[in-house]
Amino acid sequence: MASHSDTLVVFFGATAGANGGKLGSDERELILLVWQIVDLHENKVGKLKRTLVQPDSADVSEQCKEETGLTAEELCKAEPLESVLQQFYQSVSAELKSLGRSSYTLCVDGPLLIQQVLHPEASKKNLVLPECFYTFVDLKKEFHKCCPNAGPVKDLTLTSMLDYVCVPAAVEQEAGMREVKNMVLLILHLLTEPYNHTFSTFETVNYKFESGACSKTEAVDSETVIRARGLPWQSSDQDIARFFKGLNIAKGGVALCLNAQGRRNGEALVRFINSEHRDMALERHKHHMGNRYIEVYKATGEEFLKIAGGTSNEVAQFLSKENQVIIRMRGLPFTATPQDVLGFLGPESPVTDGTEGLLFVKYPDGRPTGDAFVLFACEEYAQNALKKHKQILGKRYIELFRSTAAEVQQVLNRYMSTPLISTLPPPPQMVSVPMLATSPFITTGSTRDCIRLRGLPYTAAIEDILDFMGEHTIDIKPHGVHMVLNQQGRPSGDAFIQMKSADRAFMMAQKCHKKMMKDRYVEVFQCSTEEMSFVLMGGTLNRSGLSPPPCKLPCLSPPTYAAFPATPAMLPTEAALYQPPLLATPRTPQAPAHNPVPALAYYSPQLYMNMNMSYTTYYPSPPVSPSTVSYFAAPPGSVAAAVAAQPAPSILPPQPGALVRMQGLPYNTGVKDILGFFQGYQLTPD
């Protein structure tokens, strides 16, 4: 059988948009194909063939009309791409048979026609290209071997190459035929003295993308990596490889990026086999994947390794099975076993190698995370598994998604690097402002003598929290348990507890983190009173950062939760009861007449009262209330003055006034009714 170098098929094409060096960059369709056979053994040429291709859209750019002379009317009469490719294959095969040859290789003027136009368009139209389109000879690279002094490959053109070897260009007027004749002249010249060139270097296009694992110790050239943005969230690595069809992606070179919650964020890092393919990938900036356009930018090897690199031998062994479809399962019960998962998937979607094809994601201490990855031998099995999306296993519904080798690495890396004791972000910078009426139980500070409980059952009461803490209950400060409520005034699943010292808070976090309360595990973080006050005033505090307190008018909170018996409540006077206009215009803080309260670290009222900001999911929880930022002024009245004159209990600083909250009032209650309710109550010196 003749080798590929015995026969070349010189191949040329044009699109309805940009051509030349920008061929394929605008996603336009093929409208013209021209080819001619060159017998390298006999130095003979075959017939010159030219055919038009009918695009789906007959819109032809002005530049294309000028360069090719084609019109939309001519193209409407042409055959579609599938028929033209079939004609090409049959014509070349018949001519080769007449020449006594059995194989051939395409020869093109640069890789753009094959890699940037033909393969992407065939992929979008679901056409199966003949095998001949996966191997080709780049005439520019072959010429550069013979004439290295002619200049860089990327700067070479047919005209410049013919001029360099002193071969007159063809005078053919019809577009496409002129370019093919010039390419044939150049090939025949390179076959003779003094070059006697042998066409032996063949460019190849991968048939499919190969998944695989990437080690963090692997060297990744930054000139081979791009970042793709705007991907549909359900995109798999195969979908991304299809978007870059025609370009060779390195094995395991697609890494889907995840956000802080472990979900895909619409970005991916893609690693190509060399910089040439990376540069062609950049030309696909804002090409379309379905109805969405994809942005393509340069990236670095460090970024790729950060996402796709792994060090786990378990992951490497799991991903060592080639040609497997990976499915991610999320939301598994923590008690789920491999047999439970296999039974859930059923016999219609058998897992590769049974339990060996399952990889459960765990925390460093071995606790399950509820995530798992599954290998399937073929697309059919994976599709059967995906049909079970959101079906029930145990008491939980399970989410199933297509996944990638890089996503396996990311998820494993993220969970394995999770500290056993999580820490909250540093507190924001506080602004010291004098307050009129602060909570009698909280003084803010940066000492981390508080703990935060997150993930409490919504039915949890104070008694449940005390049982949860066990022996650490003795380290709670008086009135030191504070529940956080949601917008409906119901428990949000969070609580703060003030401990007697930072050391006690640290020990509590160490021993109780991820401990079970009823049927849920509770996260326990060490924090400061500043952070606690921040959340209790309506802000949010989580791993992703700080959000300011709410800005709309606040709602008072239910009675104070306490771990110890409450002290007698102080009763308000008429002056302590707010009037409705005060809600819209908070009063400016005034110096109290008796025993001024020291300035405490709190948030600036201007920040809290910006009415244009959006509300958060938290309402303030007692004893901290928006009244502490002068929403409700409490000028000293007769009762308040009497209270301030009395020796204060050790846990209560002197107060110029106080507020109580009344629940269950009739809807038609007025101020007079409330004042009448409190008549007869007096505070005696005893």
Short mmCIF file of N, CA, C and O in Angstrom, two decimals, residues 36 43 88 110 205 224 273 323 346 434 437 475 497 517 523 638 663 682:
data_model
loop_
_atom_site.label_atom_id
_atom_site.label_comp_id
_atom_site.label_asym_id
_atom_site.label_seq_id
_atom_site.Cartn_x
_atom_site.Cartn_y
_atom_site.Cartn_z
N GLN A 36 -7.43 19.55 -5.86
CA GLN A 36 -6.71 18.97 -6.99
C GLN A 36 -5.70 17.96 -6.46
O GLN A 36 -5.02 18.20 -5.46
N ASN A 43 5.05 13.02 -10.02
CA ASN A 43 5.02 14.48 -10.21
C ASN A 43 3.94 14.90 -11.23
O ASN A 43 4.17 15.73 -12.10
N PHE A 88 -16.95 15.05 -2.69
CA PHE A 88 -15.49 15.15 -2.61
C PHE A 88 -14.87 13.78 -2.39
O PHE A 88 -13.92 13.38 -3.08
N GLY A 110 -1.99 26.30 5.59
CA GLY A 110 -2.27 26.64 6.99
C GLY A 110 -3.39 25.79 7.54
O GLY A 110 -4.22 25.25 6.80
N VAL A 205 -5.69 15.71 13.93
CA VAL A 205 -6.78 16.23 14.76
C VAL A 205 -7.31 15.07 15.59
O VAL A 205 -7.61 13.99 15.04
N THR A 224 -0.27 27.39 26.88
CA THR A 224 -1.19 26.38 26.34
C THR A 224 -2.55 26.40 27.03
O THR A 224 -3.39 25.54 26.77
N ILE A 273 -2.48 21.12 23.55
CA ILE A 273 -1.21 20.39 23.43
C ILE A 273 -0.05 21.32 23.12
O ILE A 273 1.10 21.00 23.41
N ASN A 323 -11.75 6.09 29.14
CA ASN A 323 -12.99 6.03 28.36
C ASN A 323 -14.21 5.77 29.24
O ASN A 323 -15.10 5.01 28.89
N GLY A 346 -29.49 0.91 40.09
CA GLY A 346 -30.22 -0.16 39.44
C GLY A 346 -29.44 -0.90 38.38
O GLY A 346 -28.35 -0.48 37.95
N PRO A 434 -21.12 57.16 70.86
CA PRO A 434 -21.83 57.11 72.13
C PRO A 434 -23.25 56.65 71.92
O PRO A 434 -23.90 57.04 70.96
N ALA A 437 -28.97 54.05 74.79
CA ALA A 437 -29.49 52.91 75.55
C ALA A 437 -28.92 51.64 74.98
O ALA A 437 -29.38 51.16 73.97
N ASP A 475 -19.61 27.40 81.82
CA ASP A 475 -18.74 28.48 81.35
C ASP A 475 -19.51 29.58 80.63
O ASP A 475 -18.91 30.52 80.10
N ILE A 497 -23.38 32.28 71.78
CA ILE A 497 -23.25 32.04 73.21
C ILE A 497 -22.01 32.77 73.70
O ILE A 497 -20.92 32.63 73.13
N MET A 517 -27.11 17.25 67.21
CA MET A 517 -28.22 17.70 68.05
C MET A 517 -29.49 17.19 67.38
O MET A 517 -29.81 17.61 66.26
N GLU A 523 -22.49 23.01 63.51
CA GLU A 523 -21.15 23.60 63.38
C GLU A 523 -20.93 24.61 64.49
O GLU A 523 -21.83 25.40 64.80
N SER A 638 -38.98 60.11 85.28
CA SER A 638 -38.98 59.96 86.74
C SER A 638 -38.60 58.54 87.16
O SER A 638 -37.80 58.34 88.06
N GLN A 663 -46.11 41.73 73.52
CA GLN A 663 -46.61 40.89 72.45
C GLN A 663 -48.08 40.56 72.68
O GLN A 663 -48.55 40.52 73.81
N GLN A 682 -45.17 51.03 90.33
CA GLN A 682 -44.16 51.97 90.81
C GLN A 682 -42.95 51.17 91.28
O GLN A 682 -43.07 50.03 91.70
#
